[in-house]
mmCIF file of C-alpha atoms in Angstrom:
data_model
loop_
_atom_site.group_PDB
_atom_site.id
_atom_site.type_symbol
_atom_site.label_atom_id
_atom_site.label_comp_id
_atom_site.label_asym_id
_atom_site.label_seq_id
_atom_site.Cartn_x
_atom_site.Cartn_y
_atom_site.Cartn_z
ATOM 1 C CA MET P 1231 108.615 -19.884 33.993
ATOM 2 C CA MET P 1232 109.720 -16.785 35.920
ATOM 3 C CA GLU P 1233 110.297 -14.856 32.699
ATOM 4 C CA LEU P 1234 106.886 -15.892 31.388
ATOM 5 C CA ALA P 1235 105.244 -14.955 34.681
ATOM 6 C CA GLU P 1236 106.622 -11.441 34.377
ATOM 7 C CA ARG P 1237 104.887 -11.082 31.011
ATOM 8 C CA PHE P 1238 101.568 -11.959 32.650
ATOM 9 C CA ARG P 1239 102.065 -9.913 35.814
ATOM 10 C CA GLY P 1240 99.750 -6.925 36.231
ATOM 11 C CA VAL P 1241 96.599 -5.671 34.539
ATOM 12 C CA PHE P 1242 95.247 -7.101 31.302
ATOM 13 C CA THR P 1243 92.236 -5.119 30.140
ATOM 14 C CA ALA P 1244 89.388 -7.089 28.559
ATOM 15 C CA LEU P 1245 88.633 -4.592 25.802
ATOM 16 C CA VAL P 1246 85.148 -3.586 24.753
ATOM 17 C CA THR P 1247 84.363 -3.522 21.049
ATOM 18 C CA PRO P 1248 82.745 -0.129 20.346
ATOM 19 C CA PHE P 1249 79.985 -0.034 17.733
ATOM 20 C CA GLN P 1250 78.426 2.787 15.759
ATOM 21 C CA ASP P 1251 75.400 2.141 13.557
ATOM 22 C CA GLY P 1252 76.044 -1.589 13.663
ATOM 23 C CA ALA P 1253 79.702 -1.439 12.594
ATOM 24 C CA ILE P 1254 82.866 -1.467 14.688
ATOM 25 C CA ASP P 1255 83.885 2.052 15.680
ATOM 26 C CA TYR P 1256 87.610 1.794 15.081
ATOM 27 C CA GLU P 1257 88.274 5.434 15.905
ATOM 28 C CA ALA P 1258 86.926 4.932 19.414
ATOM 29 C CA PHE P 1259 88.661 1.552 19.691
ATOM 30 C CA ASP P 1260 92.038 3.014 18.763
ATOM 31 C CA ALA P 1261 91.684 5.738 21.392
ATOM 32 C CA LEU P 1262 90.690 3.202 24.041
ATOM 33 C CA VAL P 1263 93.732 1.049 23.292
ATOM 34 C CA GLU P 1264 96.117 3.986 23.467
ATOM 35 C CA ARG P 1265 94.563 5.103 26.754
ATOM 36 C CA GLN P 1266 95.205 1.638 28.193
ATOM 37 C CA ILE P 1267 98.829 1.607 27.126
ATOM 38 C CA GLU P 1268 99.421 5.097 28.483
ATOM 39 C CA ALA P 1269 97.983 3.971 31.828
ATOM 40 C CA GLY P 1270 100.605 1.229 32.090
ATOM 41 C CA VAL P 1271 98.641 -1.986 31.572
ATOM 42 C CA THR P 1272 100.632 -5.135 30.926
ATOM 43 C CA GLY P 1273 98.274 -6.621 28.375
ATOM 44 C CA LEU P 1274 95.199 -6.206 26.219
ATOM 45 C CA VAL P 1275 92.510 -8.822 25.647
ATOM 46 C CA PRO P 1276 90.504 -8.261 22.464
ATOM 47 C CA VAL P 1277 87.569 -10.439 21.390
ATOM 48 C CA GLY P 1278 86.635 -11.743 24.818
ATOM 49 C CA THR P 1279 83.303 -11.683 26.632
ATOM 50 C CA THR P 1280 83.628 -7.946 27.216
ATOM 51 C CA GLY P 1281 84.422 -7.506 23.517
ATOM 52 C CA GLU P 1282 81.123 -9.219 22.566
ATOM 53 C CA ALA P 1283 82.991 -12.007 20.790
ATOM 54 C CA ALA P 1284 79.786 -14.027 20.498
ATOM 55 C CA THR P 1285 78.300 -11.540 18.033
ATOM 56 C CA LEU P 1286 81.429 -10.676 16.054
ATOM 57 C CA SER P 1287 81.900 -12.321 12.675
ATOM 58 C CA ASP P 1288 85.142 -14.195 12.095
ATOM 59 C CA ASP P 1289 86.378 -11.403 9.857
ATOM 60 C CA GLU P 1290 85.520 -8.776 12.475
ATOM 61 C CA ALA P 1291 87.295 -10.757 15.191
ATOM 62 C CA ASP P 1292 90.374 -11.101 12.992
ATOM 63 C CA ALA P 1293 90.364 -7.385 12.260
ATOM 64 C CA VAL P 1294 90.023 -6.397 15.928
ATOM 65 C CA ILE P 1295 92.866 -8.687 16.990
ATOM 66 C CA ALA P 1296 95.129 -7.532 14.154
ATOM 67 C CA ARG P 1297 94.371 -3.894 14.921
ATOM 68 C CA THR P 1298 95.136 -4.384 18.603
ATOM 69 C CA VAL P 1299 98.448 -6.007 17.702
ATOM 70 C CA LYS P 1300 99.321 -3.136 15.357
ATOM 71 C CA LEU P 1301 98.397 -0.480 17.907
ATOM 72 C CA ALA P 1302 100.223 -2.254 20.724
ATOM 73 C CA ALA P 1303 103.375 -2.389 18.581
ATOM 74 C CA GLY P 1304 105.096 -4.629 21.082
ATOM 75 C CA ARG P 1305 104.543 -2.259 24.000
ATOM 76 C CA VAL P 1306 102.132 -4.651 25.743
ATOM 77 C CA MET P 1307 101.083 -8.265 25.312
ATOM 78 C CA VAL P 1308 97.997 -9.003 23.203
ATOM 79 C CA MET P 1309 96.086 -12.036 24.475
ATOM 80 C CA ALA P 1310 93.258 -12.789 22.080
ATOM 81 C CA GLY P 1311 90.035 -14.491 23.011
ATOM 82 C CA ALA P 1312 89.804 -17.639 20.888
ATOM 83 C CA GLY P 1313 87.413 -19.920 22.735
ATOM 84 C CA ALA P 1314 84.262 -21.630 21.486
ATOM 85 C CA ASN P 1315 81.956 -24.436 22.566
ATOM 86 C CA ASP P 1316 83.033 -26.581 19.633
ATOM 87 C CA THR P 1317 86.610 -27.849 19.736
ATOM 88 C CA ARG P 1318 86.912 -27.685 15.956
ATOM 89 C CA LYS P 1319 85.809 -24.044 15.989
ATOM 90 C CA THR P 1320 88.234 -23.336 18.807
ATOM 91 C CA VAL P 1321 91.077 -24.699 16.681
ATOM 92 C CA GLU P 1322 89.962 -22.516 13.775
ATOM 93 C CA LYS P 1323 89.824 -19.455 16.016
ATOM 94 C CA ILE P 1324 93.292 -20.257 17.350
ATOM 95 C CA ARG P 1325 94.722 -20.406 13.856
ATOM 96 C CA ARG P 1326 93.065 -17.132 12.914
ATOM 97 C CA ALA P 1327 94.296 -15.412 16.092
ATOM 98 C CA GLU P 1328 97.826 -16.632 15.389
ATOM 99 C CA LYS P 1329 97.612 -15.272 11.849
ATOM 100 C CA ALA P 1330 96.389 -11.930 13.226
ATOM 101 C CA GLY P 1331 99.530 -11.707 15.359
ATOM 102 C CA ALA P 1332 98.310 -12.477 18.888
ATOM 103 C CA ASP P 1333 100.972 -13.050 21.560
ATOM 104 C CA ALA P 1334 98.842 -15.392 23.682
ATOM 105 C CA LEU P 1335 95.393 -16.973 23.751
ATOM 106 C CA LEU P 1336 92.504 -16.873 26.237
ATOM 107 C CA LEU P 1337 90.418 -20.038 25.901
ATOM 108 C CA VAL P 1338 87.095 -20.142 27.727
ATOM 109 C CA THR P 1339 85.533 -23.425 28.785
ATOM 110 C CA PRO P 1340 82.994 -24.729 26.260
ATOM 111 C CA TYR P 1341 79.672 -23.102 27.170
ATOM 112 C CA TYR P 1342 76.227 -24.705 26.949
ATOM 113 C CA ASN P 1343 77.685 -28.199 26.374
ATOM 114 C CA LYS P 1344 78.772 -28.551 30.049
ATOM 115 C CA PRO P 1345 81.554 -31.084 29.393
ATOM 116 C CA THR P 1346 82.907 -33.291 32.170
ATOM 117 C CA GLN P 1347 86.427 -32.747 33.455
ATOM 118 C CA ALA P 1348 87.552 -35.506 31.080
ATOM 119 C CA GLY P 1349 85.910 -33.552 28.261
ATOM 120 C CA LEU P 1350 87.669 -30.362 29.330
ATOM 121 C CA ILE P 1351 91.029 -32.142 29.341
ATOM 122 C CA ALA P 1352 90.398 -33.537 25.861
ATOM 123 C CA HIS P 1353 89.240 -30.140 24.577
ATOM 124 C CA TYR P 1354 92.190 -28.187 25.925
ATOM 125 C CA GLU P 1355 94.701 -30.822 24.857
ATOM 126 C CA VAL P 1356 93.544 -30.560 21.243
ATOM 127 C CA ALA P 1357 93.674 -26.766 21.466
ATOM 128 C CA ALA P 1358 97.159 -26.708 23.016
ATOM 129 C CA GLU P 1359 98.526 -29.072 20.394
ATOM 130 C CA GLU P 1360 97.370 -26.716 17.638
ATOM 131 C CA THR P 1361 99.376 -23.689 18.776
ATOM 132 C CA HIS P 1362 102.815 -22.601 19.890
ATOM 133 C CA LEU P 1363 101.359 -19.611 21.781
ATOM 134 C CA PRO P 1364 100.955 -19.444 25.565
ATOM 135 C CA VAL P 1365 97.436 -20.421 26.610
ATOM 136 C CA MET P 1366 95.420 -18.973 29.487
ATOM 137 C CA LEU P 1367 92.524 -21.178 30.528
ATOM 138 C CA TYR P 1368 89.326 -19.308 31.379
ATOM 139 C CA SER P 1369 87.049 -20.695 34.072
ATOM 140 C CA VAL P 1370 83.800 -18.732 34.367
ATOM 141 C CA PRO P 1371 81.085 -21.109 35.610
ATOM 142 C CA GLY P 1372 78.492 -18.352 35.905
ATOM 143 C CA ARG P 1373 78.458 -18.017 32.109
ATOM 144 C CA CYS P 1374 79.524 -21.471 31.000
ATOM 145 C CA GLY P 1375 77.996 -23.800 33.579
ATOM 146 C CA VAL P 1376 81.257 -25.688 34.153
ATOM 147 C CA GLU P 1377 84.334 -25.021 36.285
ATOM 148 C CA ILE P 1378 87.874 -26.204 35.603
ATOM 149 C CA ALA P 1379 88.903 -28.363 38.555
ATOM 150 C CA PRO P 1380 92.353 -27.732 40.067
ATOM 151 C CA GLU P 1381 93.288 -31.346 39.292
ATOM 152 C CA THR P 1382 92.311 -30.774 35.666
ATOM 153 C CA CYS P 1383 94.623 -27.769 35.518
ATOM 154 C CA ALA P 1384 97.410 -29.846 37.027
ATOM 155 C CA SER P 1385 96.906 -32.571 34.438
ATOM 156 C CA LEU P 1386 96.932 -30.074 31.582
ATOM 157 C CA ILE P 1387 100.070 -28.195 32.629
ATOM 158 C CA ARG P 1388 101.951 -31.475 33.096
ATOM 159 C CA ARG P 1389 101.162 -32.516 29.526
ATOM 160 C CA HIS P 1390 101.408 -29.189 27.714
ATOM 161 C CA ASP P 1391 104.158 -26.651 28.286
ATOM 162 C CA ASN P 1392 102.168 -23.890 26.582
ATOM 163 C CA ILE P 1393 99.205 -24.111 28.977
ATOM 164 C CA VAL P 1394 100.584 -21.648 31.475
ATOM 165 C CA ALA P 1395 97.803 -19.636 33.133
ATOM 166 C CA ILE P 1396 94.194 -19.424 34.210
ATOM 167 C CA LYS P 1397 91.705 -16.591 34.430
ATOM 168 C CA GLU P 1398 89.724 -17.580 37.501
ATOM 169 C CA ALA P 1399 86.277 -15.961 37.398
ATOM 170 C CA GLY P 1400 84.248 -18.100 39.745
ATOM 171 C CA GLY P 1401 84.066 -15.473 42.489
ATOM 172 C CA ASP P 1402 85.809 -17.675 45.067
ATOM 173 C CA VAL P 1403 89.125 -16.558 46.574
ATOM 174 C CA GLY P 1404 89.600 -20.056 47.966
ATOM 175 C CA ARG P 1405 90.043 -21.341 44.437
ATOM 176 C CA VAL P 1406 93.413 -19.595 44.221
ATOM 177 C CA THR P 1407 94.759 -21.689 47.085
ATOM 178 C CA GLN P 1408 93.269 -24.856 45.617
ATOM 179 C CA LEU P 1409 94.869 -24.122 42.244
ATOM 180 C CA ARG P 1410 98.236 -23.378 43.837
ATOM 181 C CA GLN P 1411 98.106 -26.526 45.938
ATOM 182 C CA ALA P 1412 97.434 -28.561 42.791
ATOM 183 C CA CYS P 1413 99.784 -26.732 40.409
ATOM 184 C CA GLY P 1414 102.282 -24.759 42.481
ATOM 185 C CA ASP P 1415 104.136 -21.993 40.684
ATOM 186 C CA ASP P 1416 103.688 -23.744 37.334
ATOM 187 C CA LEU P 1417 100.277 -22.113 36.844
ATOM 188 C CA ILE P 1418 99.937 -18.330 36.565
ATOM 189 C CA ILE P 1419 96.687 -17.117 38.124
ATOM 190 C CA HIS P 1420 94.698 -14.026 37.151
ATOM 191 C CA SER P 1421 91.658 -12.744 38.953
ATOM 192 C CA GLY P 1422 88.685 -12.722 36.619
ATOM 193 C CA ASP P 1423 86.646 -10.599 39.024
ATOM 194 C CA ASP P 1424 87.726 -6.967 39.458
ATOM 195 C CA GLY P 1425 86.380 -6.712 42.973
ATOM 196 C CA LEU P 1426 88.501 -9.663 44.097
ATOM 197 C CA THR P 1427 91.776 -8.439 42.627
ATOM 198 C CA LEU P 1428 93.391 -7.534 45.951
ATOM 199 C CA PRO P 1429 92.216 -10.674 47.795
ATOM 200 C CA PHE P 1430 93.413 -12.809 44.867
ATOM 201 C CA LEU P 1431 96.822 -11.138 44.867
ATOM 202 C CA SER P 1432 97.140 -11.700 48.604
ATOM 203 C CA VAL P 1433 96.916 -15.491 48.184
ATOM 204 C CA GLY P 1434 99.056 -15.971 45.104
ATOM 205 C CA ALA P 1435 97.530 -14.521 41.931
ATOM 206 C CA ILE P 1436 99.823 -12.190 39.971
ATOM 207 C CA GLY P 1437 97.377 -10.191 37.895
ATOM 208 C CA VAL P 1438 93.846 -9.415 36.819
ATOM 209 C CA THR P 1439 92.023 -9.635 33.522
ATOM 210 C CA SER P 1440 89.927 -6.548 34.075
ATOM 211 C CA VAL P 1441 86.631 -5.130 32.830
ATOM 212 C CA VAL P 1442 86.831 -2.067 35.077
ATOM 213 C CA GLY P 1443 90.187 -1.321 33.477
ATOM 214 C CA ASN P 1444 88.330 -0.034 30.417
ATOM 215 C CA VAL P 1445 87.142 2.888 32.544
ATOM 216 C CA ALA P 1446 89.833 3.155 35.234
ATOM 217 C CA PRO P 1447 93.047 1.634 33.864
ATOM 218 C CA ARG P 1448 95.397 3.860 35.850
ATOM 219 C CA GLU P 1449 93.798 3.019 39.184
ATOM 220 C CA MET P 1450 93.762 -0.728 38.442
ATOM 221 C CA VAL P 1451 97.439 -0.601 37.504
ATOM 222 C CA GLN P 1452 98.273 1.381 40.640
ATOM 223 C CA LEU P 1453 96.458 -1.159 42.822
ATOM 224 C CA VAL P 1454 98.487 -4.072 41.476
ATOM 225 C CA GLU P 1455 101.722 -2.087 41.614
ATOM 226 C CA ALA P 1456 101.073 -1.009 45.205
ATOM 227 C CA PHE P 1457 100.546 -4.612 46.257
ATOM 228 C CA ARG P 1458 103.679 -5.725 44.476
ATOM 229 C CA ALA P 1459 105.671 -2.968 46.170
ATOM 230 C CA GLY P 1460 104.425 -4.123 49.571
ATOM 231 C CA ASN P 1461 102.420 -0.949 50.183
ATOM 232 C CA MET P 1462 99.325 -2.628 51.624
ATOM 233 C CA VAL P 1463 97.822 0.624 52.914
ATOM 234 C CA ARG P 1464 97.861 2.148 49.436
ATOM 235 C CA ALA P 1465 96.637 -1.081 47.826
ATOM 236 C CA LEU P 1466 93.702 -1.218 50.233
ATOM 237 C CA GLN P 1467 92.873 2.445 49.623
ATOM 238 C CA LEU P 1468 92.739 1.821 45.880
ATOM 239 C CA HIS P 1469 90.703 -1.358 46.350
ATOM 240 C CA GLU P 1470 88.141 0.524 48.409
ATOM 241 C CA MET P 1471 88.109 3.481 46.031
ATOM 242 C CA ILE P 1472 87.375 1.218 43.068
ATOM 243 C CA ALA P 1473 84.798 -0.916 44.914
ATOM 244 C CA GLU P 1474 81.675 1.104 44.093
ATOM 245 C CA LEU P 1475 82.733 1.487 40.465
ATOM 246 C CA THR P 1476 83.295 -2.263 40.238
ATOM 247 C CA ALA P 1477 79.834 -2.969 41.595
ATOM 248 C CA GLY P 1478 78.344 -0.482 39.129
ATOM 249 C CA ILE P 1479 80.163 -1.976 36.156
ATOM 250 C CA PHE P 1480 78.355 -5.252 36.862
ATOM 251 C CA ILE P 1481 74.945 -3.782 37.689
ATOM 252 C CA GLU P 1482 73.671 -5.576 34.570
ATOM 253 C CA SER P 1483 75.221 -8.240 32.358
ATOM 254 C CA ASN P 1484 78.682 -7.392 31.065
ATOM 255 C CA PRO P 1485 79.463 -5.460 28.870
ATOM 256 C CA GLY P 1486 76.333 -3.293 29.036
ATOM 257 C CA PRO P 1487 77.351 -1.266 32.096
ATOM 258 C CA VAL P 1488 80.985 -0.764 31.082
ATOM 259 C CA LYS P 1489 79.858 0.486 27.689
ATOM 260 C CA ALA P 1490 77.400 2.823 29.388
ATOM 261 C CA ALA P 1491 80.185 4.090 31.649
ATOM 262 C CA LEU P 1492 82.485 4.701 28.679
ATOM 263 C CA ALA P 1493 79.683 6.602 26.956
ATOM 264 C CA LEU P 1494 79.140 8.738 30.060
ATOM 265 C CA CYS P 1495 82.874 9.519 29.970
ATOM 266 C CA ASN P 1496 82.677 10.357 26.234
ATOM 267 C CA LEU P 1497 85.155 7.596 25.423
ATOM 268 C CA ALA P 1498 82.957 5.295 23.313
ATOM 269 C CA GLY P 1499 79.315 4.742 22.480
ATOM 270 C CA PRO P 1500 76.903 2.513 24.428
ATOM 271 C CA GLU P 1501 75.727 0.556 21.373
ATOM 272 C CA MET P 1502 75.571 -3.227 21.667
ATOM 273 C CA ARG P 1503 74.494 -6.111 19.470
ATOM 274 C CA LEU P 1504 71.393 -8.160 20.128
ATOM 275 C CA PRO P 1505 70.570 -10.040 22.204
ATOM 276 C CA MET P 1506 72.486 -7.575 24.407
ATOM 277 C CA VAL P 1507 70.853 -4.178 24.842
ATOM 278 C CA PRO P 1508 71.998 -0.937 26.519
ATOM 279 C CA VAL P 1509 71.452 -0.613 30.258
ATOM 280 C CA SER P 1510 68.200 0.731 31.613
ATOM 281 C CA ASP P 1511 67.743 4.459 32.147
ATOM 282 C CA ALA P 1512 67.630 3.920 35.908
ATOM 283 C CA ASN P 1513 70.930 2.042 35.935
ATOM 284 C CA ARG P 1514 72.511 4.615 33.625
ATOM 285 C CA GLU P 1515 71.626 7.289 36.180
ATOM 286 C CA LYS P 1516 73.157 5.168 38.946
ATOM 287 C CA LEU P 1517 76.316 4.772 36.896
ATOM 288 C CA ALA P 1518 76.504 8.512 36.319
ATOM 289 C CA GLY P 1519 76.457 9.101 40.076
ATOM 290 C CA ILE P 1520 79.041 6.393 40.682
ATOM 291 C CA LEU P 1521 81.351 7.834 38.030
ATOM 292 C CA SER P 1522 81.026 11.304 39.487
ATOM 293 C CA ARG P 1523 81.966 10.088 42.961
ATOM 294 C CA PHE P 1524 84.779 7.940 41.595
ATOM 295 C CA GLY P 1525 86.190 10.821 39.567
ATOM 296 C CA SER P 1526 86.289 13.068 42.625
ATOM 297 C CA ALA P 1527 87.879 10.362 44.776
ATOM 298 C CA ALA P 1528 90.449 9.462 42.112
ATOM 299 C CA ALA P 1529 91.454 13.088 41.610
ATOM 300 C CA ALA P 1530 91.871 13.607 45.347
ATOM 301 C CA PHE P 1531 93.858 10.391 45.646
ATOM 302 C CA GLN P 1532 96.274 11.382 42.898
ATOM 303 C CA GLU P 1533 96.828 14.789 44.520
ATOM 304 C CA MET P 1534 97.807 13.087 47.784
ATOM 305 C CA ARG P 1535 100.568 11.040 46.145
#
């Protein structure tokens, strides 16, 4: 388990899927991936919520995962989003992600259906039995309407060796302690909320699956590394420096703001697929100010190193 934990330790960036005129902008995507790797991230997460998985066709999802794997070339882990609200579709997505070369799978709780905990156990057991890849559970009640109970996690990891981690995105630091009390060191925990990365690390999480990392991968990596090195002053400085950017990146529903921020940085376009639309003009202006202040603070911080 220690060796596996090291593979999940650090920053995993939940990649956006750039679009141009309705199609995937692979030129921008390739540059974004390389920028992440150069910044020192541990992993990449294509075809998740931030990647607008809900509006990608199966063929598009396959292509994005396969391209991420090719670009990563073994330098970082590729954990593909493969969740759905139909267990049969989840199994199909798992098989396709495996074929595309993914190293691990991120499986969100079934949305809209609101299954009971017994339903979640049954769903994840079927999924785990269909793959040899490590599985990260994804609990995000704000989007899915259901939370994975700590006892459910404990039951799943006892029965399935390849269920190894959870992305905890319920906005509650106390959940980390509850999960650790139920599962101990047998469950790897990632923060699913950028703004809670440092608090999560302080109580037992070992990484973050990050949206902000699309824009500020170096700073997110430095935050986690500073904590791991025991440099709490530096970790807190980075946490506070990133705080306004984190708030801005979630000023509207993800991934609208992060795409707007990338566009303002000339890294990718702001285009999205309906029913998602670009952020309002007012919020784009707010993001521009936030990015300007963040850029100045980040530059000054790096000079002080």
